[in-house]
Coordinates of C-alpha atoms in Angstrom, one line a residue:
X38 CA 0.0 0.0 0.0
X39 CA 1.2 3.4 -0.9
X40 CA 1.5 5.5 2.2
X41 CA 0.2 8.5 0.2
X42 CA -3.1 6.8 -0.5
X43 CA -6.1 8.1 1.3
X44 CA -7.3 5.4 3.7
X45 CA -11.0 5.4 2.8
X46 CA -10.6 5.8 -0.9
X47 CA -10.0 2.4 -2.5
X48 CA -8.5 0.9 0.6
X49 CA -9.9 -1.8 2.9
X50 CA -8.3 -0.4 6.0
X51 CA -10.5 1.6 8.4
X52 CA -10.2 5.3 9.0
X53 CA -7.9 6.3 11.9
X54 CA -9.6 6.9 15.2
X55 CA -9.5 10.5 16.3
X56 CA -7.2 11.5 19.1
X57 CA -8.9 10.8 22.4
X58 CA -7.4 14.0 23.8
X59 CA -9.1 16.2 21.2
X60 CA -11.9 18.4 22.5
X61 CA -15.5 18.0 21.1
X62 CA -15.6 21.7 20.0
X63 CA -12.4 21.2 18.0
X64 CA -13.9 18.2 16.2
X65 CA -17.1 20.3 15.4
X66 CA -15.0 23.1 14.1
X67 CA -13.0 20.7 11.9
X68 CA -16.2 19.2 10.3
X69 CA -18.1 22.5 10.0
X70 CA -17.9 24.6 6.8
X71 CA -15.3 27.3 6.8
X72 CA -16.6 30.7 8.0
X73 CA -15.3 34.1 7.0
X74 CA -12.4 35.1 8.9
X75 CA -13.1 37.5 11.7
X76 CA -11.5 38.5 14.9
X77 CA -12.4 36.3 17.8
X78 CA -13.9 38.2 20.7
X79 CA -11.7 38.5 23.6
X80 CA -12.8 37.1 27.0
X81 CA -13.4 40.6 28.3
X82 CA -15.5 41.7 25.3
X83 CA -18.3 39.2 25.7
X84 CA -19.4 40.2 29.2
X85 CA -19.4 43.9 28.1
X86 CA -21.7 43.2 25.3
X87 CA -24.1 41.3 27.5
X88 CA -24.1 44.2 30.0
X89 CA -24.9 46.6 27.2
X90 CA -27.9 44.5 26.1
X91 CA -29.2 44.2 29.7
X92 CA -28.8 47.9 30.2
X93 CA -30.7 48.7 27.0
X94 CA -33.5 46.3 28.0
X95 CA -33.8 47.9 31.4
X96 CA -33.9 51.4 29.9
X97 CA -36.6 50.4 27.5
X98 CA -38.6 48.7 30.2
X99 CA -38.5 51.7 32.5
X100 CA -39.4 54.0 29.7
X101 CA -42.5 51.9 28.9
X102 CA -43.5 51.8 32.5
X103 CA -43.2 55.6 32.8
X104 CA -45.3 56.0 29.7
X105 CA -48.0 53.7 31.0
X106 CA -48.1 55.6 34.3
X107 CA -48.4 58.9 32.5
X108 CA -51.4 57.7 30.4
X109 CA -53.1 56.1 33.4
X110 CA -52.7 59.4 35.3
X111 CA -54.0 61.3 32.4
X112 CA -57.2 59.2 32.1
X113 CA -57.7 59.2 35.8
X114 CA -57.6 63.1 35.8
X115 CA -60.1 63.1 32.9
X116 CA -62.5 60.8 34.8
X117 CA -62.1 62.8 38.0
X118 CA -62.8 66.1 36.1
X119 CA -66.0 64.6 34.5
X120 CA -67.1 63.4 37.9
X121 CA -66.5 66.7 39.5
X122 CA -68.4 68.5 36.7
X123 CA -71.3 66.1 37.0
X124 CA -71.5 66.6 40.8
X125 CA -71.2 70.4 40.4
X126 CA -73.9 70.4 37.7
X127 CA -76.3 68.4 39.9
X128 CA -76.1 70.9 42.7
X129 CA -75.9 74.0 40.5
X130 CA -78.9 76.2 40.0
X131 CA -81.0 75.6 36.9
X132 CA -81.1 79.3 36.0
X133 CA -78.9 82.3 36.3
X134 CA -81.4 84.3 38.3
X135 CA -82.5 83.7 41.9
X136 CA -83.7 85.6 44.9
X137 CA -81.9 88.9 45.0
X138 CA -82.1 91.8 47.4
X139 CA -81.7 94.7 44.9
X140 CA -84.2 96.0 42.4
X141 CA -83.6 94.6 38.9
X142 CA -85.3 93.7 35.6
X143 CA -86.2 90.1 35.3
X144 CA -85.4 88.5 31.9
X145 CA -86.9 85.4 30.4
X146 CA -85.8 84.3 27.0
X147 CA -88.1 82.8 24.3
X148 CA -85.8 81.4 21.6
X149 CA -86.3 78.8 18.8
X150 CA -89.3 76.7 18.1
X151 CA -92.1 76.8 20.6
X152 CA -92.9 73.1 21.2
X153 CA -92.8 70.5 23.9
X154 CA -89.3 69.2 24.9
X155 CA -87.5 72.4 23.5
X156 CA -85.9 75.3 25.2
X157 CA -89.0 77.3 24.4
X158 CA -91.5 74.8 25.8
X159 CA -94.4 76.1 27.9
X160 CA -93.1 74.1 30.9
X161 CA -89.7 75.9 30.9
X162 CA -91.0 79.3 30.1
X163 CA -93.7 79.2 32.7
X164 CA -91.3 78.0 35.4
X165 CA -89.0 80.9 34.6
X166 CA -91.9 83.4 34.6
X167 CA -93.1 82.1 38.0
X168 CA -89.6 82.6 39.5
X169 CA -89.2 86.0 38.0
X170 CA -92.6 87.3 39.2
X171 CA -92.1 85.8 42.7
X172 CA -88.7 87.5 43.3
X173 CA -89.4 90.6 45.4
X174 CA -86.5 92.4 43.8
X175 CA -87.8 92.2 40.2
X176 CA -89.5 95.4 39.2
X177 CA -90.8 94.0 35.9
X178 CA -90.4 91.0 33.6
X179 CA -89.0 91.2 30.1
X180 CA -89.6 88.5 27.5
X181 CA -86.8 88.7 25.0
X182 CA -88.2 86.9 21.9
X183 CA -86.4 85.5 18.9
X184 CA -88.7 82.7 17.6
X185 CA -90.6 81.8 14.4
X186 CA -93.4 80.4 16.4
X187 CA -94.6 76.8 16.9
X188 CA -97.4 75.0 18.7
X189 CA -100.6 77.1 19.4
X190 CA -101.2 74.9 22.4
X191 CA -97.8 75.7 24.0
X192 CA -98.2 79.4 23.1
X193 CA -101.6 79.5 24.6
X194 CA -100.4 77.9 27.8
X195 CA -97.7 80.6 28.2
X196 CA -100.2 83.4 27.4
X197 CA -102.6 82.2 30.0
X198 CA -99.9 81.9 32.6
X199 CA -98.7 85.5 31.8
X200 CA -102.2 86.9 32.5
X201 CA -102.5 84.9 35.7
X202 CA -99.1 86.1 37.1
X203 CA -99.6 89.7 36.1
X204 CA -102.9 89.8 38.0
X205 CA -101.4 88.0 41.0
X206 CA -98.2 90.0 41.4
X207 CA -99.2 93.3 39.9
X208 CA -96.0 93.6 37.8
X209 CA -95.6 94.8 34.2
X210 CA -94.5 92.5 31.4
X211 CA -92.6 93.8 28.3
X212 CA -91.8 91.9 25.2
X213 CA -88.5 92.8 23.4
X214 CA -88.2 91.4 19.8
X215 CA -84.8 90.7 18.3
X216 CA -84.8 89.0 14.9
X217 CA -88.3 87.5 14.6
X218 CA -91.5 87.3 16.6
X219 CA -94.0 85.4 14.4
X220 CA -97.0 83.1 14.7
X221 CA -96.9 81.4 18.1
X222 CA -94.2 83.7 19.3
X223 CA -96.5 86.7 18.7
X224 CA -99.3 84.8 20.4
X225 CA -97.1 84.9 23.6
X226 CA -96.0 88.5 23.0
X227 CA -99.6 89.7 22.8
X228 CA -99.9 88.9 26.5
X229 CA -97.2 91.6 27.3
X230 CA -98.2 95.1 28.4
X231 CA -95.9 96.6 25.7
X232 CA -94.0 95.2 22.8
X233 CA -90.6 96.7 21.6
X234 CA -89.0 95.8 18.4
X235 CA -86.1 96.7 16.1
X236 CA -87.1 98.6 13.0
X237 CA -86.0 95.5 10.9
X238 CA -87.5 92.8 13.1
X239 CA -90.0 90.4 11.5
X240 CA -93.4 90.6 13.3
X241 CA -96.8 89.1 12.7
X242 CA -97.8 86.0 10.8
X243 CA -101.1 85.8 12.7
X244 CA -102.4 82.6 11.2
X245 CA -102.5 78.9 11.5
X246 CA -101.3 76.1 9.2
X247 CA -101.4 72.4 8.9
X248 CA -98.8 71.0 6.6
X249 CA -97.9 67.5 5.2
X250 CA -97.3 65.5 2.1
X251 CA -99.5 63.4 -0.2
X252 CA -97.9 60.5 -2.1
X253 CA -100.9 59.0 -3.8
X254 CA -99.9 59.9 -7.4
X255 CA -96.3 58.7 -6.8
X256 CA -97.7 55.4 -5.5
X257 CA -99.8 54.9 -8.6
X258 CA -96.8 55.5 -10.9
X259 CA -94.6 53.2 -9.0
X260 CA -97.3 50.6 -8.6
X261 CA -97.5 50.6 -4.8
X262 CA -100.9 49.8 -3.1
X263 CA -101.8 51.3 0.2
X264 CA -103.5 48.8 2.5
X265 CA -105.0 50.8 5.4
X266 CA -107.6 49.2 7.7
X267 CA -109.4 51.3 10.4
X268 CA -112.2 51.0 12.8
X269 CA -114.0 54.3 12.3
X270 CA -114.4 55.9 8.9
X271 CA -112.3 58.9 9.8
X272 CA -109.5 57.2 11.7
X273 CA -107.2 57.4 8.7
X274 CA -108.0 61.0 8.0
X275 CA -105.2 63.0 6.4
X276 CA -103.1 59.9 5.9
X277 CA -100.3 61.0 3.4
X278 CA -100.7 57.7 1.5
X279 CA -104.4 57.9 1.0
X280 CA -106.5 60.4 -1.0
X281 CA -108.2 63.2 1.0
X282 CA -111.9 63.3 0.7
X283 CA -113.8 66.7 0.4
X284 CA -115.5 66.0 3.7
X285 CA -112.3 65.4 5.6
X286 CA -110.7 68.5 4.1
X287 CA -113.7 70.6 5.1
X288 CA -113.5 69.3 8.7
X289 CA -109.7 70.0 9.0
X290 CA -110.3 73.5 7.5
X291 CA -113.0 74.2 10.1
X292 CA -110.7 73.2 12.9
X293 CA -108.0 75.5 11.6
X294 CA -110.4 78.4 11.4
X295 CA -111.4 77.9 15.0
X296 CA -107.8 78.0 16.2
X297 CA -107.2 81.0 14.0
X298 CA -110.2 82.8 15.7
X299 CA -108.7 81.9 19.1
X300 CA -105.4 83.5 18.0
X301 CA -107.1 86.6 16.7
X302 CA -109.1 87.0 20.0
X303 CA -105.8 86.8 22.0
X304 CA -104.2 89.5 19.8
X305 CA -107.3 91.8 20.1
X306 CA -107.4 91.4 23.8
X307 CA -103.7 92.0 24.3
X308 CA -103.4 95.0 22.0
X309 CA -106.8 96.6 22.6
X310 CA -107.4 100.0 21.0
X311 CA -103.7 100.2 19.9
X312 CA -104.5 97.7 17.1
X313 CA -105.2 99.3 13.7
X314 CA -106.8 96.4 11.9
X315 CA -106.6 96.0 8.2
X316 CA -108.0 93.3 5.9
X317 CA -104.6 91.6 5.8
X318 CA -103.7 91.9 9.5
X319 CA -104.9 88.4 10.3
X320 CA -104.1 86.8 6.9
X321 CA -100.8 85.4 8.0
X322 CA -98.7 88.2 6.6
X323 CA -95.7 89.6 8.5
X324 CA -94.2 93.0 8.6
X325 CA -90.9 94.7 9.7
X326 CA -90.7 96.4 13.0
X327 CA -91.4 99.9 11.7
X328 CA -94.5 98.7 10.0
X329 CA -95.6 96.7 13.0
X330 CA -95.5 99.9 15.1
X331 CA -97.7 101.7 12.6
X332 CA -100.2 98.9 12.6
X333 CA -100.3 98.8 16.4
X334 CA -98.7 95.3 16.6
X335 CA -95.8 96.9 18.6
X336 CA -95.4 100.0 20.7
X337 CA -91.9 101.3 19.9
X338 CA -88.3 100.5 19.1
X339 CA -85.8 99.4 21.7
X340 CA -83.7 96.6 23.0
X341 CA -83.3 94.9 26.4
X342 CA -80.9 97.5 27.8
X343 CA -83.2 100.3 26.7
X344 CA -86.3 98.8 28.2
X345 CA -84.5 98.0 31.5
X346 CA -83.0 101.5 31.8
X347 CA -85.6 103.8 30.3
X348 CA -88.9 101.9 30.8
X349 CA -88.5 99.7 33.9
X350 CA -86.0 102.1 35.5
X351 CA -84.0 99.1 36.8
X352 CA -80.8 98.8 34.8
X353 CA -79.6 95.6 36.4
X354 CA -80.8 92.6 34.5
X355 CA -81.2 89.1 36.0
X356 CA -81.7 86.2 33.7
X357 CA -84.3 83.6 34.9
X358 CA -84.2 81.5 31.8
X359 CA -83.7 77.8 32.6
X360 CA -80.4 76.5 31.2
X361 CA -79.4 72.9 30.7
X362 CA -76.7 71.9 33.2
X363 CA -73.5 70.0 32.2
X364 CA -74.9 66.6 32.9
X365 CA -78.0 67.2 30.8
X366 CA -75.9 68.5 27.9
X367 CA -73.8 65.4 28.0
X368 CA -76.8 63.1 28.2
X369 CA -78.4 64.9 25.2
X370 CA -75.3 64.8 23.2
X371 CA -74.4 61.1 23.7
X372 CA -77.9 59.8 24.3
X373 CA -80.6 58.8 21.8
X374 CA -81.4 62.3 20.8
X375 CA -80.9 61.7 17.1
X376 CA -83.2 58.7 17.0
X377 CA -85.8 60.5 19.0
X378 CA -85.6 63.5 16.7
X379 CA -86.2 61.3 13.7
X380 CA -89.3 59.9 15.3
X381 CA -90.6 63.3 16.2
X382 CA -90.1 64.5 12.7
X383 CA -92.1 61.6 11.4
X384 CA -94.9 62.2 13.9
X385 CA -95.0 65.9 13.1
X386 CA -95.8 65.7 9.4
X387 CA -99.2 67.1 10.1
X388 CA -98.4 69.5 12.9
X389 CA -100.5 72.6 13.5
X390 CA -98.6 75.8 13.7

């Protein structure tokens, strides 16, 4: 045998046994593929690298914990603030006014649509009027009005309460019109002793309407059939998906005429001989403030400050208008107000105004 021959290639002799003194890691290195040459880490470098990793990990961990604590503190402060606002609002007064010792002019606002569950509902306005009249410091009550009108029922309730409180407390009531005082809003203003307007205010619209929609022709074109069953021949009266019969239309018109006459009677009673009636006065037309004075629908021009200073002679004004507290505003904003409003809109398709 040639000593240069590789034992394992064409030879029957076994491979030589590795040296028993060789270390296992040396054997693994000998059989492993060659790796790129690089400087072997020194004994002192490995512990330093581990210390750096541990230090970085500890730093990141502490940073995350601090961030978590900051966010928890932030949200806790938010909840505490909300709770404090809620508690404060529950104990706060419902209106800006209250029992005072000095003489003043009592203010009650009438803003927006006059209807139940609004800021200009009869319930809220009457509560404010009662507080204003009962305060011994109030020299007179001013209704500051900016409303297009609304429900004749709500307006009538306020007008009746005005007359009762005036007779009970012997105090004057003045209406001050800003932008608009029409329809049901003028129904309320007619109960005041005097009405003051801006020369460009919109005043009047002494009339009643009932509005809605009829879809019968559209249903015929689309091919939709209305299936309405009632117990009582007039139960489905003025249904928007059914035709209106002449008898039903005459009945609804008679009802509107009666409400209109009630409105006219209130205006005549409130304005008395100052009213200069014309054929169009009760037709539903409206006028600017200057024209309203000429027709006797108003007494003069002036704003709240003018009336308090020059007419009532009590320049200090105290507002008795009910205001929503913080809790109520939050409830209305995040509650079911949108769904409720949609239902109201559907139910009010034939509302009387």
